[in-house]
Structure formats: C-alpha cells, structure tokens
Short mmCIF file of N, CA and C in Angstrom, two decimals:
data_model
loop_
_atom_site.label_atom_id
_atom_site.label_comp_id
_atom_site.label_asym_id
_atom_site.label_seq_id
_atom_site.Cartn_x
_atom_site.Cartn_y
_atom_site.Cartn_z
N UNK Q 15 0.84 -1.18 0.00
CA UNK Q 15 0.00 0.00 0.00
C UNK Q 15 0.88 1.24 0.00
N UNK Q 16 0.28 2.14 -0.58
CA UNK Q 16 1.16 3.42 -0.65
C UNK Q 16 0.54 4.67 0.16
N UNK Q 17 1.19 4.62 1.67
CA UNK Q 17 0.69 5.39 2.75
C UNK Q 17 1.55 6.79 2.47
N UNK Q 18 0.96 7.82 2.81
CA UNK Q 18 1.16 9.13 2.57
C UNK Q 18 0.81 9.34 0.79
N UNK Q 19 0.32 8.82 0.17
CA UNK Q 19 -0.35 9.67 -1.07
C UNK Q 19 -1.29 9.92 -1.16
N UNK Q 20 -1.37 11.11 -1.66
CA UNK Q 20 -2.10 11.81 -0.95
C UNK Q 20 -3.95 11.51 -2.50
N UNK Q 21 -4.84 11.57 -1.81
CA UNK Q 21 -6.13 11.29 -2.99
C UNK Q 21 -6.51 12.18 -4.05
N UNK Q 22 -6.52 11.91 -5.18
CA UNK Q 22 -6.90 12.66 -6.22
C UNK Q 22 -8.57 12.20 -6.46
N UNK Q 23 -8.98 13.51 -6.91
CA UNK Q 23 -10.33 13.12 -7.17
C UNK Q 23 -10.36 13.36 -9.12
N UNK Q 24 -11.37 12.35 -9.25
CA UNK Q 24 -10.82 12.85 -11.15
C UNK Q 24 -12.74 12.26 -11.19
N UNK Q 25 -12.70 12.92 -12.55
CA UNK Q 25 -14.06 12.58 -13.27
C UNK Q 25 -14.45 11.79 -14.87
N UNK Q 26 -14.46 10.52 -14.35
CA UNK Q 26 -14.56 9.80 -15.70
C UNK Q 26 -15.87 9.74 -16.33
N UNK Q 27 -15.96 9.68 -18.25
CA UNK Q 27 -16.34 10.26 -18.42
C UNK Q 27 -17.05 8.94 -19.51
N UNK Q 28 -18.31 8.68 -20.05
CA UNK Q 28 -17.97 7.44 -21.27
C UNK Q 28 -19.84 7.41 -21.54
N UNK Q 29 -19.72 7.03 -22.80
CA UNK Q 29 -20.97 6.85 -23.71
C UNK Q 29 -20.55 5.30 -24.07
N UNK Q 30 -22.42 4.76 -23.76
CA UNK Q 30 -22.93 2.96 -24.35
C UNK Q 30 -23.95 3.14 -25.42
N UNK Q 31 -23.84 2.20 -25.63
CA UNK Q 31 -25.41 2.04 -26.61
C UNK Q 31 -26.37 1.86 -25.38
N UNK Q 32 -27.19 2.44 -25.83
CA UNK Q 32 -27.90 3.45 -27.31
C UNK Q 32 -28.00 4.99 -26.79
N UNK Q 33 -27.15 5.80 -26.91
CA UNK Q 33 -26.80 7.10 -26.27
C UNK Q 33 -26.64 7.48 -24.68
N UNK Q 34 -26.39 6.20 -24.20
CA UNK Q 34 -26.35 5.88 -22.31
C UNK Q 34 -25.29 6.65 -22.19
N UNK Q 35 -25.15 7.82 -21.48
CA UNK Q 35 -23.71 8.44 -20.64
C UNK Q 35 -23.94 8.09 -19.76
N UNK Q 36 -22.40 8.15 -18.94
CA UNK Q 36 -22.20 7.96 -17.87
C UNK Q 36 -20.75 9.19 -17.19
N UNK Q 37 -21.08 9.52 -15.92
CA UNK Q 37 -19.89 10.11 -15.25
C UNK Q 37 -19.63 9.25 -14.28
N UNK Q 38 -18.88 8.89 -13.79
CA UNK Q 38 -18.13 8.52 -12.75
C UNK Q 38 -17.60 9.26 -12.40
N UNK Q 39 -17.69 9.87 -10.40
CA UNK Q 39 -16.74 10.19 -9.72
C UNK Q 39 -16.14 9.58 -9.08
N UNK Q 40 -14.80 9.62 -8.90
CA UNK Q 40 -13.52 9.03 -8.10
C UNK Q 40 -13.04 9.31 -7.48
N UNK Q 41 -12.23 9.03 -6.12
CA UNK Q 41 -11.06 9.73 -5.21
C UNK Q 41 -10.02 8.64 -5.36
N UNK Q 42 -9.41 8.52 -5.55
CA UNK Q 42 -8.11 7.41 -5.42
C UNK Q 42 -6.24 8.02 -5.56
N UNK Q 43 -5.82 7.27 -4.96
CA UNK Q 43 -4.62 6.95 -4.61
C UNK Q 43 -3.89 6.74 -6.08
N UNK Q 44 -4.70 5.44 -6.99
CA UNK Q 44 -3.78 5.42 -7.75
C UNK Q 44 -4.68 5.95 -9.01
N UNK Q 45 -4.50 7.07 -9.94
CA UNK Q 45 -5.35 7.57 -10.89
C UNK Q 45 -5.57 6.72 -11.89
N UNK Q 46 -3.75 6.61 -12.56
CA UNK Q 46 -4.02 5.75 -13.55
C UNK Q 46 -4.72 4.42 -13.77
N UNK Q 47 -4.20 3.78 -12.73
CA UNK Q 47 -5.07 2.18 -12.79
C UNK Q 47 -6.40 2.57 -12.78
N UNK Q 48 -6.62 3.27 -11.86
CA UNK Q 48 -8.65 3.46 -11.81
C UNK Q 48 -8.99 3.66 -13.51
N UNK Q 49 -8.62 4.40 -14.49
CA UNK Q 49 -8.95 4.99 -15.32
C UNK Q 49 -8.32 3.73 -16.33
N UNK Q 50 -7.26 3.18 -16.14
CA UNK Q 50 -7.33 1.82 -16.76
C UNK Q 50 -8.33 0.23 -17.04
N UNK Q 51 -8.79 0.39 -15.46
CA UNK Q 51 -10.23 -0.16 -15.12
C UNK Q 51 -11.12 -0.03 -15.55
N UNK Q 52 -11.29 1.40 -15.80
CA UNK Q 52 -12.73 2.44 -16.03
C UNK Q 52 -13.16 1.78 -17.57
N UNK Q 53 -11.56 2.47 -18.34
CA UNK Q 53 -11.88 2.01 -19.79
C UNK Q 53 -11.81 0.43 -20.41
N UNK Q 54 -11.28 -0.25 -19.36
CA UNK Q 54 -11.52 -1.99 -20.07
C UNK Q 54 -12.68 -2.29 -19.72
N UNK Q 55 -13.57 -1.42 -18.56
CA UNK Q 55 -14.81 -2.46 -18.04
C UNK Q 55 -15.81 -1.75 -19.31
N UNK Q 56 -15.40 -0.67 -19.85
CA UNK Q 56 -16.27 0.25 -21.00
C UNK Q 56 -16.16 -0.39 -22.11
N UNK Q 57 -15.10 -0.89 -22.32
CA UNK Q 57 -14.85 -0.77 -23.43
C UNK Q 57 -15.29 -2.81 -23.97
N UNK Q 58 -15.20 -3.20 -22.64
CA UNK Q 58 -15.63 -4.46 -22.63
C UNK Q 58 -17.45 -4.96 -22.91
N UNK Q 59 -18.18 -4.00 -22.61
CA UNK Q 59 -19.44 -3.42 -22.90
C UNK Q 59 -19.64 -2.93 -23.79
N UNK Q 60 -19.05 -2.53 -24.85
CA UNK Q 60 -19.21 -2.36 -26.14
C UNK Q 60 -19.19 -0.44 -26.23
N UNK Q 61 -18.90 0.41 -25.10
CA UNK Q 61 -18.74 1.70 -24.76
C UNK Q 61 -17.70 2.31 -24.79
N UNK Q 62 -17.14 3.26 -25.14
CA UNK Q 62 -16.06 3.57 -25.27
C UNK Q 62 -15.99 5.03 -24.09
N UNK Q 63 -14.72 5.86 -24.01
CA UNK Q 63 -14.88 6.72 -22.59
C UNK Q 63 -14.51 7.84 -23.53
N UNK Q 64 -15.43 8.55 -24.01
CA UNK Q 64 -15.96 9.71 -24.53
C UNK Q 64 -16.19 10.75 -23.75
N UNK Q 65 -16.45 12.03 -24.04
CA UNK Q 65 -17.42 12.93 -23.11
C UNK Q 65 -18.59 13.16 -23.26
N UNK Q 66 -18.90 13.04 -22.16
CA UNK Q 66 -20.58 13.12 -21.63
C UNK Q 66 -20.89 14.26 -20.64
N UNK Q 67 -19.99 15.09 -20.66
CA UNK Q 67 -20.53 16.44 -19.40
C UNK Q 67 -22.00 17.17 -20.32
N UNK Q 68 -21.89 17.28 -21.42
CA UNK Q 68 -22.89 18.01 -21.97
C UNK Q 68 -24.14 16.89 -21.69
N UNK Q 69 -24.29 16.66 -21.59
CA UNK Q 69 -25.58 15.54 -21.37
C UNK Q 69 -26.31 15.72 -20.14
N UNK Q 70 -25.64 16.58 -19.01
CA UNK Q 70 -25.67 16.87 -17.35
C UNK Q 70 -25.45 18.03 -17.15
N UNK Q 71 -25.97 18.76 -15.99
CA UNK Q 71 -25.79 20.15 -15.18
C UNK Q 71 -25.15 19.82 -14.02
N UNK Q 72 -24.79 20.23 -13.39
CA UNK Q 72 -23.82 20.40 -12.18
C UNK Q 72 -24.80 20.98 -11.28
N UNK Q 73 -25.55 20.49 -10.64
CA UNK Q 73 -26.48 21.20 -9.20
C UNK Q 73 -25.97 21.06 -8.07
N UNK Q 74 -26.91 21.90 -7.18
CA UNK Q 74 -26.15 21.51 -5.67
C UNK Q 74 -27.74 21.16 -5.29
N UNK Q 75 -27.88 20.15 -4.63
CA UNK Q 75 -29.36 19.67 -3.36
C UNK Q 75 -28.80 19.34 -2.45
N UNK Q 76 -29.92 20.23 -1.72
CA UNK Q 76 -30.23 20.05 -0.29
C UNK Q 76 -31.42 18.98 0.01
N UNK Q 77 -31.52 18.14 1.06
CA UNK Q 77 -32.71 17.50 1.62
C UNK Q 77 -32.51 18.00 3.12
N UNK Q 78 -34.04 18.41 3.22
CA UNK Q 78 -34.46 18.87 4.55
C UNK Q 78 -35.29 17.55 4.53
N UNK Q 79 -35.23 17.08 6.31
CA UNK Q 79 -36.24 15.94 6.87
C UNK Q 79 -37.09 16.25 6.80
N UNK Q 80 -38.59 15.88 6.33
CA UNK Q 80 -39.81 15.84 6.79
C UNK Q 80 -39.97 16.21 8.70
N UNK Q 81 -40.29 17.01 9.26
CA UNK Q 81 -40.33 17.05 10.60
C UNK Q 81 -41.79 17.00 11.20
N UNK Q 82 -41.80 17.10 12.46
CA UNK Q 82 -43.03 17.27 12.99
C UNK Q 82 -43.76 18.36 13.57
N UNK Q 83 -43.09 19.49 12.91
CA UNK Q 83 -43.83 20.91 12.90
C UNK Q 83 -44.74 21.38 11.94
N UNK Q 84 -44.49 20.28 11.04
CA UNK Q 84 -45.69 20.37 9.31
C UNK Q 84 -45.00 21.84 8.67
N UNK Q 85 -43.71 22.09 8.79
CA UNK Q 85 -43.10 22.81 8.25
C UNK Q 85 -42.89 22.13 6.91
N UNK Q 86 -43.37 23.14 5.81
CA UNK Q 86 -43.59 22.57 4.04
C UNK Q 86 -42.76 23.81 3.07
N UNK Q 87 -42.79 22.85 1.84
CA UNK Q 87 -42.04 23.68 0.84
C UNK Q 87 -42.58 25.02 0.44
N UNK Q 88 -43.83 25.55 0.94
CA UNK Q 88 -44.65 26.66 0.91
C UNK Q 88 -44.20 27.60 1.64
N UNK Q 89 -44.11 27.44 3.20
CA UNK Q 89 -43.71 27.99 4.20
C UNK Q 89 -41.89 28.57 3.80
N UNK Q 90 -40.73 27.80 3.38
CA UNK Q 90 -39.50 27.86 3.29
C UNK Q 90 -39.19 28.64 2.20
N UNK Q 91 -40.07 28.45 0.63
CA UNK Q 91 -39.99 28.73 -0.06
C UNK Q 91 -39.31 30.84 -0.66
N UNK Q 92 -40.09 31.49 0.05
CA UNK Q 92 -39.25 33.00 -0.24
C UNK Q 92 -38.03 32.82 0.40
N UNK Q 93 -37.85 32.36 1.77
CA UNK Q 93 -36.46 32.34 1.77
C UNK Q 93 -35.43 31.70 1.20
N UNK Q 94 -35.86 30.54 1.00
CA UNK Q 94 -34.78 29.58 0.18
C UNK Q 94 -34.74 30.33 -1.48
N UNK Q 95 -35.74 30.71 -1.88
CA UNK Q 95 -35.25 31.65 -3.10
C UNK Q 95 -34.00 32.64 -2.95
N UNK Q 96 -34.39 33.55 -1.62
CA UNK Q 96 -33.20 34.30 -1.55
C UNK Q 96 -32.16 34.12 -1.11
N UNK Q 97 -32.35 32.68 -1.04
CA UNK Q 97 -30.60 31.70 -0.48
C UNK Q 97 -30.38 31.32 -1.30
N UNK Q 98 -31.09 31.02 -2.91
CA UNK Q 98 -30.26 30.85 -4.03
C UNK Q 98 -31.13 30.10 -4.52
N UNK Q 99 -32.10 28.92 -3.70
CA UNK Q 99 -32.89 28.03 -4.20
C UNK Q 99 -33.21 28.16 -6.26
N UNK Q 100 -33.38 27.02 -6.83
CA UNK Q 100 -33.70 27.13 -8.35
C UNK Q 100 -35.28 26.36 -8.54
N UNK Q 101 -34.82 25.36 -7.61
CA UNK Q 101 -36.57 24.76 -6.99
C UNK Q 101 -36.45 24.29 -5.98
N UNK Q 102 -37.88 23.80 -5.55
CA UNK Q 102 -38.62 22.89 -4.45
C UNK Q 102 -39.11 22.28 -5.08
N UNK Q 103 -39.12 21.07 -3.90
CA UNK Q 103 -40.10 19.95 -4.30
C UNK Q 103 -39.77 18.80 -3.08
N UNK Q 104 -41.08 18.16 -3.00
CA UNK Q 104 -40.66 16.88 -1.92
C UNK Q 104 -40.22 15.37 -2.73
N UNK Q 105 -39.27 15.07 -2.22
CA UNK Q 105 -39.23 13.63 -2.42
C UNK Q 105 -40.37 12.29 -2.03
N UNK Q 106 -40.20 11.17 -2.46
CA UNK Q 106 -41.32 10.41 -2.00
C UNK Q 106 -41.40 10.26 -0.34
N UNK Q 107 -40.48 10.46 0.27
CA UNK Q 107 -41.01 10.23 1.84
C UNK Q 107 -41.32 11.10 2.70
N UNK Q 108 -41.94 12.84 1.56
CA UNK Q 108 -42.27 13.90 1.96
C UNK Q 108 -41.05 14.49 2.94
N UNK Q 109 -39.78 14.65 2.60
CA UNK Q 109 -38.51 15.26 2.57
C UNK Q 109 -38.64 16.26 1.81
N UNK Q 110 -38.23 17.27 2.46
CA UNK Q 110 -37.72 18.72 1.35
C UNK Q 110 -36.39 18.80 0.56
N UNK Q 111 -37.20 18.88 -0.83
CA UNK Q 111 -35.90 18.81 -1.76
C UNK Q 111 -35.65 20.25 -2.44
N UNK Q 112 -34.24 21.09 -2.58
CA UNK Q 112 -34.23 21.92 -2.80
C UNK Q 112 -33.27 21.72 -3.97
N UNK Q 113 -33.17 22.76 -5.26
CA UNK Q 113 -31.88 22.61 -5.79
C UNK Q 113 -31.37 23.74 -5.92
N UNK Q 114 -30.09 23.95 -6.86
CA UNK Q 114 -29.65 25.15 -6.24
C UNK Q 114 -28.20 25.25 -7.24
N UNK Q 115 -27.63 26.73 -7.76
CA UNK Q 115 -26.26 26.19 -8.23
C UNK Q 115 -25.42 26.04 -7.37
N UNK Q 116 -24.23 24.92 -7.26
CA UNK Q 116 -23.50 24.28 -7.03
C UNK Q 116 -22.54 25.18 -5.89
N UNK Q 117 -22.22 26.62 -6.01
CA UNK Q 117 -21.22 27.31 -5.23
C UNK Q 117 -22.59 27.63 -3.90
N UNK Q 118 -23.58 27.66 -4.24
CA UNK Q 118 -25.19 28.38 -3.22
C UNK Q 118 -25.47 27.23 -2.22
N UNK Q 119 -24.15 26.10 -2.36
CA UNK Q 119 -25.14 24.53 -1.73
C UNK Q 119 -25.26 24.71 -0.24
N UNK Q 120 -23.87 24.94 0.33
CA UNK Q 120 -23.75 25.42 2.11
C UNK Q 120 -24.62 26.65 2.24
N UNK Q 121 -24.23 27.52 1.41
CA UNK Q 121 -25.01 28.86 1.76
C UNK Q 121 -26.79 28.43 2.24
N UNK Q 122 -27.43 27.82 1.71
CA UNK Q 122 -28.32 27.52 1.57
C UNK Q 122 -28.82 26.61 2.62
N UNK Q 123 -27.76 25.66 2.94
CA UNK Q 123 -28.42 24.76 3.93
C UNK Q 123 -28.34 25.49 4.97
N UNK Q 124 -27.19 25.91 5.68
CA UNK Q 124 -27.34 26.63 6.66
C UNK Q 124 -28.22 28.02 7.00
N UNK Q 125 -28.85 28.21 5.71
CA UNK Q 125 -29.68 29.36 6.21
C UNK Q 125 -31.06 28.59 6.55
N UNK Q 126 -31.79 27.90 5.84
CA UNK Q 126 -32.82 27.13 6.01
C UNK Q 126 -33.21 26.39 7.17
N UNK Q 127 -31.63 25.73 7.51
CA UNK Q 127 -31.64 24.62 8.49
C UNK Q 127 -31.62 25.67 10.14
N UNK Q 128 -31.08 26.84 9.22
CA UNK Q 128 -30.92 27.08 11.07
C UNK Q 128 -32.38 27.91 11.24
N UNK Q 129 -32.85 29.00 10.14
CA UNK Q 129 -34.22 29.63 10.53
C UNK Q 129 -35.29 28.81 10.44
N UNK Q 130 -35.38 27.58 10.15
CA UNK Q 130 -36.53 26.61 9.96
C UNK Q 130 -36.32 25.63 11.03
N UNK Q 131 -35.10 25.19 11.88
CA UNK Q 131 -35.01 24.60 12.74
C UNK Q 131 -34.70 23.23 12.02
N UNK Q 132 -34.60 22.62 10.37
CA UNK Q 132 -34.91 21.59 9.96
C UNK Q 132 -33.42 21.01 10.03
N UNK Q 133 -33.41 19.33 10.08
CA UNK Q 133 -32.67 18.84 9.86
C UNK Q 133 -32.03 18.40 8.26
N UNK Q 134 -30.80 18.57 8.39
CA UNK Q 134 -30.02 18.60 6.83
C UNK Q 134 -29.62 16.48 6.73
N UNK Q 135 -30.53 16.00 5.96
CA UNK Q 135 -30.70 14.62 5.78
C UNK Q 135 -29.58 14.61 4.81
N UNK Q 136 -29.37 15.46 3.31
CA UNK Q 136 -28.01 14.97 2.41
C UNK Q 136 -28.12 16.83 2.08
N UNK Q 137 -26.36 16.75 1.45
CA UNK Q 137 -26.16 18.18 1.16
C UNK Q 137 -25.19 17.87 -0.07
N UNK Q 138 -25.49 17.60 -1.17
CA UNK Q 138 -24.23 17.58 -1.84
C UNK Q 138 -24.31 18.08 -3.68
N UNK Q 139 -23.24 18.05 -4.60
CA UNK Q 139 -23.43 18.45 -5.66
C UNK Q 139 -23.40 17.12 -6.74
N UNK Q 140 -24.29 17.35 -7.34
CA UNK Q 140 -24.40 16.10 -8.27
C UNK Q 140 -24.61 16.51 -9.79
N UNK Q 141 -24.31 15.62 -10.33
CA UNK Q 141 -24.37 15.85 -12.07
C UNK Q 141 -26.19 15.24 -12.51
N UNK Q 142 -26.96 16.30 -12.79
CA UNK Q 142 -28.74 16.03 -13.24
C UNK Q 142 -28.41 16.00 -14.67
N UNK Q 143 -28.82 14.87 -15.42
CA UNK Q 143 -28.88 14.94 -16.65
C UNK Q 143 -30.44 15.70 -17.04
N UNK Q 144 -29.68 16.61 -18.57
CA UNK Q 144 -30.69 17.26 -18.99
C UNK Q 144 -31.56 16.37 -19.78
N UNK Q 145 -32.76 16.69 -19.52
CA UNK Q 145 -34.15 16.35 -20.07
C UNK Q 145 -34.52 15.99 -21.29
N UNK Q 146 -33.33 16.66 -22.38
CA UNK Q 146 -33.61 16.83 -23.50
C UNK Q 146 -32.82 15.45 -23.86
N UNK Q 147 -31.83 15.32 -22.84
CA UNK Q 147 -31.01 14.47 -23.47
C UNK Q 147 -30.80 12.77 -22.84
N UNK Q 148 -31.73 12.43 -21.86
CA UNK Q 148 -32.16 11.50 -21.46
C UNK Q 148 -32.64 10.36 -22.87
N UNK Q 149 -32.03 9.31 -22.15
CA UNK Q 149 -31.92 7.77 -22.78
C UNK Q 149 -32.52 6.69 -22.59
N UNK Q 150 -34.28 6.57 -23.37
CA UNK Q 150 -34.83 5.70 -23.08
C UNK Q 150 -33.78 3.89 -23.17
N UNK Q 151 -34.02 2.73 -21.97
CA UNK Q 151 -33.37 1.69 -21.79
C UNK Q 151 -34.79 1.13 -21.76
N UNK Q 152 -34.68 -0.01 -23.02
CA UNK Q 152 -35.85 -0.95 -23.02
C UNK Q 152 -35.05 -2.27 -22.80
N UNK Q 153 -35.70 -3.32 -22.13
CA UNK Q 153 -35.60 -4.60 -22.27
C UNK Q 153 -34.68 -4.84 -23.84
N UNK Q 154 -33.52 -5.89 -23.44
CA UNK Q 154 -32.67 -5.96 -24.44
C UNK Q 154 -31.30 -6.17 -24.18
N UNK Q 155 -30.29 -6.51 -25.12
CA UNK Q 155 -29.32 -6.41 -24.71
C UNK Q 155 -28.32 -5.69 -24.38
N UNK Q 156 -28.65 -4.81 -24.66
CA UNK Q 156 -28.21 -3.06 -24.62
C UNK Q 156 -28.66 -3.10 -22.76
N UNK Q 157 -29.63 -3.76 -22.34
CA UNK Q 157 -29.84 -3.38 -20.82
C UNK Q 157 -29.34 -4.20 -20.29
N UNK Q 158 -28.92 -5.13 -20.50
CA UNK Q 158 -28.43 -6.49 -19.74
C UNK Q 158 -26.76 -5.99 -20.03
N UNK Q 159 -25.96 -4.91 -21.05
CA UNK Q 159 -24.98 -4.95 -20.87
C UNK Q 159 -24.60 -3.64 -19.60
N UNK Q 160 -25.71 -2.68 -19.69
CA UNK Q 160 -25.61 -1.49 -19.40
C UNK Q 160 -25.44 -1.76 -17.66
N UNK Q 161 -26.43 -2.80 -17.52
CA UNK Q 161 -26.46 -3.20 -15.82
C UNK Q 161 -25.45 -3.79 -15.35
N UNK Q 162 -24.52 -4.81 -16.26
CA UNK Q 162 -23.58 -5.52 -15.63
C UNK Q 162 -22.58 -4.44 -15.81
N UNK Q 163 -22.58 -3.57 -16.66
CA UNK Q 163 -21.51 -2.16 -16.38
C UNK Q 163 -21.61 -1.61 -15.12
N UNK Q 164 -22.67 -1.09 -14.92
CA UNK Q 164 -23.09 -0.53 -13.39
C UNK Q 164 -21.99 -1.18 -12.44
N UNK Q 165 -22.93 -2.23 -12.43
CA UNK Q 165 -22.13 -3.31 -11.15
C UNK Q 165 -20.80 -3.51 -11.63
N UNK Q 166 -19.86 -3.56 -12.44
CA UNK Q 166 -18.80 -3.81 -12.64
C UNK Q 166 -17.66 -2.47 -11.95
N UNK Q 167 -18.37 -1.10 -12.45
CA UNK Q 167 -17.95 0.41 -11.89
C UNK Q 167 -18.01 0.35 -10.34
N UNK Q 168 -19.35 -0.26 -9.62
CA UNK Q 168 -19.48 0.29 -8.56
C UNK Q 168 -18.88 -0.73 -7.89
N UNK Q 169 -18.48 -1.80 -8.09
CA UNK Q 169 -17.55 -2.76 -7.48
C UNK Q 169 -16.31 -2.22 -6.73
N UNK Q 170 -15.75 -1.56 -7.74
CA UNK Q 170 -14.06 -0.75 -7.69
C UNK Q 170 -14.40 0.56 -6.28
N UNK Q 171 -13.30 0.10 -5.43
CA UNK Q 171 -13.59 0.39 -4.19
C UNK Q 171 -13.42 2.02 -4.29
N UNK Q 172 -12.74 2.86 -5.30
CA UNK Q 172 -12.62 4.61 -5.21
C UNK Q 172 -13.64 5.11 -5.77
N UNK Q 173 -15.36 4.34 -6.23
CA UNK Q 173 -16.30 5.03 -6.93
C UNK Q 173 -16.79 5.60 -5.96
N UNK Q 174 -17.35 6.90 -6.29
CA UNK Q 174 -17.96 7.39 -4.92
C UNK Q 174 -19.44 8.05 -5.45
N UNK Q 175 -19.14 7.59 -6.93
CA UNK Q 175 -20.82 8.31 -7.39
C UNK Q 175 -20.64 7.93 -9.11
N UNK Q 176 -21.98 6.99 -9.28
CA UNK Q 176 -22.00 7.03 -10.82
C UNK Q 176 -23.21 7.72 -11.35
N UNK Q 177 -23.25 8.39 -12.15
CA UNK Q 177 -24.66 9.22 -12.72
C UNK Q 177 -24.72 8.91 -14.22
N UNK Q 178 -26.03 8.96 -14.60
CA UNK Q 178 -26.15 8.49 -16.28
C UNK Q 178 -27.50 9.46 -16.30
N UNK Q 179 -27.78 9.49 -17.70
CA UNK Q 179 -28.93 9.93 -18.32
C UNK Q 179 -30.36 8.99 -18.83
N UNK Q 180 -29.78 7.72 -18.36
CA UNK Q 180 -30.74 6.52 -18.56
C UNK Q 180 -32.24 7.02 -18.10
N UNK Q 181 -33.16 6.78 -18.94
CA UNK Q 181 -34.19 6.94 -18.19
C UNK Q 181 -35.19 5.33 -18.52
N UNK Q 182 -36.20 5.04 -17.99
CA UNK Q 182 -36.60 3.77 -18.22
C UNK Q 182 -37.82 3.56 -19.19
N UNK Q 183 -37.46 2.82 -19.77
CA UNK Q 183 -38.24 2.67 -21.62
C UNK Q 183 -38.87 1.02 -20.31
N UNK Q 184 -39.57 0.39 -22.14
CA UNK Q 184 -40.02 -0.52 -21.56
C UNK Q 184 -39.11 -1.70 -21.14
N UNK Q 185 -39.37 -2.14 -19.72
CA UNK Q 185 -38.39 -2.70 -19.05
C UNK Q 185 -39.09 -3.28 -18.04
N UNK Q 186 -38.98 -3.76 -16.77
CA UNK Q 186 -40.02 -4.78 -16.15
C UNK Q 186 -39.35 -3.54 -14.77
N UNK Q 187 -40.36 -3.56 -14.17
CA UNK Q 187 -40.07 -3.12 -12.02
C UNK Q 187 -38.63 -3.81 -11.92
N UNK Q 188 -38.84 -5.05 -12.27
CA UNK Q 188 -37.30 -5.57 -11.19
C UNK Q 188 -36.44 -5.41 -12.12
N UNK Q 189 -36.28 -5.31 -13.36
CA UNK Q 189 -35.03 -5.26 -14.11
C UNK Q 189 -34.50 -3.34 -13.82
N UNK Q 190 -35.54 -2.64 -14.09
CA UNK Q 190 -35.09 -1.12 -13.69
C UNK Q 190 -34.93 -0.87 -12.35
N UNK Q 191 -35.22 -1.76 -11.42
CA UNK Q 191 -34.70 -1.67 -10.11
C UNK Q 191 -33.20 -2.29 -9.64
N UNK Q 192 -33.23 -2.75 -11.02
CA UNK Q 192 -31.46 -3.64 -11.00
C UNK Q 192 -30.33 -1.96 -11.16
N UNK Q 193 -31.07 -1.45 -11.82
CA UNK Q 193 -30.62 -0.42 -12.36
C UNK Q 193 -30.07 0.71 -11.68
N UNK Q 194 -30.99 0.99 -11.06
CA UNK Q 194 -31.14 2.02 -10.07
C UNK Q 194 -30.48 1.68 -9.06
N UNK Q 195 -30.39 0.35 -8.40
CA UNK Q 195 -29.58 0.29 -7.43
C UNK Q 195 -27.90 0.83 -7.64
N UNK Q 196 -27.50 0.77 -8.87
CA UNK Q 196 -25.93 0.94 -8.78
C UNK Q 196 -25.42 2.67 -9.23
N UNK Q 197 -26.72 3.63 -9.15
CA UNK Q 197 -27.00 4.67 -9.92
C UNK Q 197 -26.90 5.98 -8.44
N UNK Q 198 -26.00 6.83 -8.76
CA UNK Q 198 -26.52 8.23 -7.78
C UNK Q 198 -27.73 9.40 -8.89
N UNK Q 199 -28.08 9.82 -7.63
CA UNK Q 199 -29.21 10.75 -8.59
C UNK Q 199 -29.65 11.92 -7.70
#
C-alpha cells in the first residue's frame, strides 16, 4: 500500500449504446489504474470513454427531513429563493428537496436549516442529466450490458458516485430496479 499519497479526485467520463452516458466520480490513490479499469470495463461493454458532461448540469441539493412541525415547501420557499434556491419539491417520503447552483449549496443549507429549525438529511453536488437528453433503456441487450456495467464500476472500491442519463423505456419493475440500485441521482 502506498501510505502518505495523498487522494486525487478525477471525473470519468464514457458513452454505451444506445446514447447511455455515464460520469463517474472518483477519489483514489492510484489515478491511472482506476482509469485503466474504467476504460476496459467500457470498453468491454461495447462503450467507449468519450465525453458526456454536456448531457448533465452540475447542481447543488439540499434535503431537509420531513419534521413534525408540518413545516412545508410553501412555508421555506421566499427564503430559500433568496438563499439561491432554483426549486422545491418533496421527495417520495415527503422530505424537502431543494436545488440550487453548485457554489449556493452550504449557503443555503445553513440558512434554512438554522431559521426553519430543519434537519439537513443529504447536502451535496451532483451531475442532473438534462431532459432533452435522457436515454430511453428498453428490455434488451443493450440493458443487460448497461447493468452488468453498473455493477462492474461500482464494485471498484474509489467510486464514490455514478450518474447516467438513462431513463426507463419498456423494461419490467425488477429489471429497472437492478438499475437504479448501482445509480446516484
């Protein structure tokens, strides 16, 4: 092991069939091998490691807990605008979801969290693929390679976040739940 080197964080980058991007974020010790990995497990999938930043925005979200003051995205809402907020909205377990650009992410939690009293559940910046450019995945072999990619990336112990533009075509509950499990969002 190589103690005292110090972690690089890098952002890999790669397009599958049928227009699937993907980013991978990394922290690791050793760059090159990760990125040696990156591109045989891609390239073994029939994908090659292209760029895909245009396919994604760079946001910052906040999640506020659901609490038991019935404090709502109505109530928070003018202020979190003037903390930078871009939207609201709740997640499914009625959590407050905020988004926000990327430098506004602290600014934001800490203003909310401390005049609302709410608890900060996740705070971080993630890559949202744009709308326009989302990738229906139907049943096929194109999905059966795309999933064992997943799991092959998130195996490798320096992934710390994979994001794609996949969105779900026709495909069954449990096969797009194969999916999603190996996916940040």
């Amino acid at each position: 092991s190589s103690e005292g080197k110090a972690l690089e964080s890098l952002t890999f980058e790669a397009v599958m069939p049928p227009s699937l991007a993907l980013i991978v974020e990394v922290e690791t010790e050793s760059k090159l091998y990760v990125l040696q990995e990156l591109n045989s497990m891609v390239k073994k999938r029939n994908g090659s490691a292209s760029a895909s930043k245009f396919f994604f925005t760079r946001r910052g979200r906040v999640v506020f807990e659901k609490n038991d003051k019935g404090i709502d995205v109505d109530q928070i809402m003018d202020d979190a605008i003037e903390a930078g907020a871009e939207d609201l909205g709740n997640d499914e377990d009625g959590n407050i979801v905020v988004w926000t650009e990327p430098t506004e992410t602290m600014h934001l939690c800490k203003t909310i969290a401390s005049k609302f009293g709410l608890k900060v559940l996740e705070s971080d910046i993630i890559w949202q693929p744009n709308e326009d450019t989302m990738a229906k995945l139907d049943a096929s072999e194109a999905q059966v390679e795309f999933r064992k990619l997943l799991k092959d990336i998130r195996s490798l112990p320096d992934v710390q976040a994979i994001y794609s533009n996949v969105t779900r075509g026709a495909i069954s509950d449990e096969e797009w739940d194969k999916i999603e499990e190996y996916l940040d969002s």
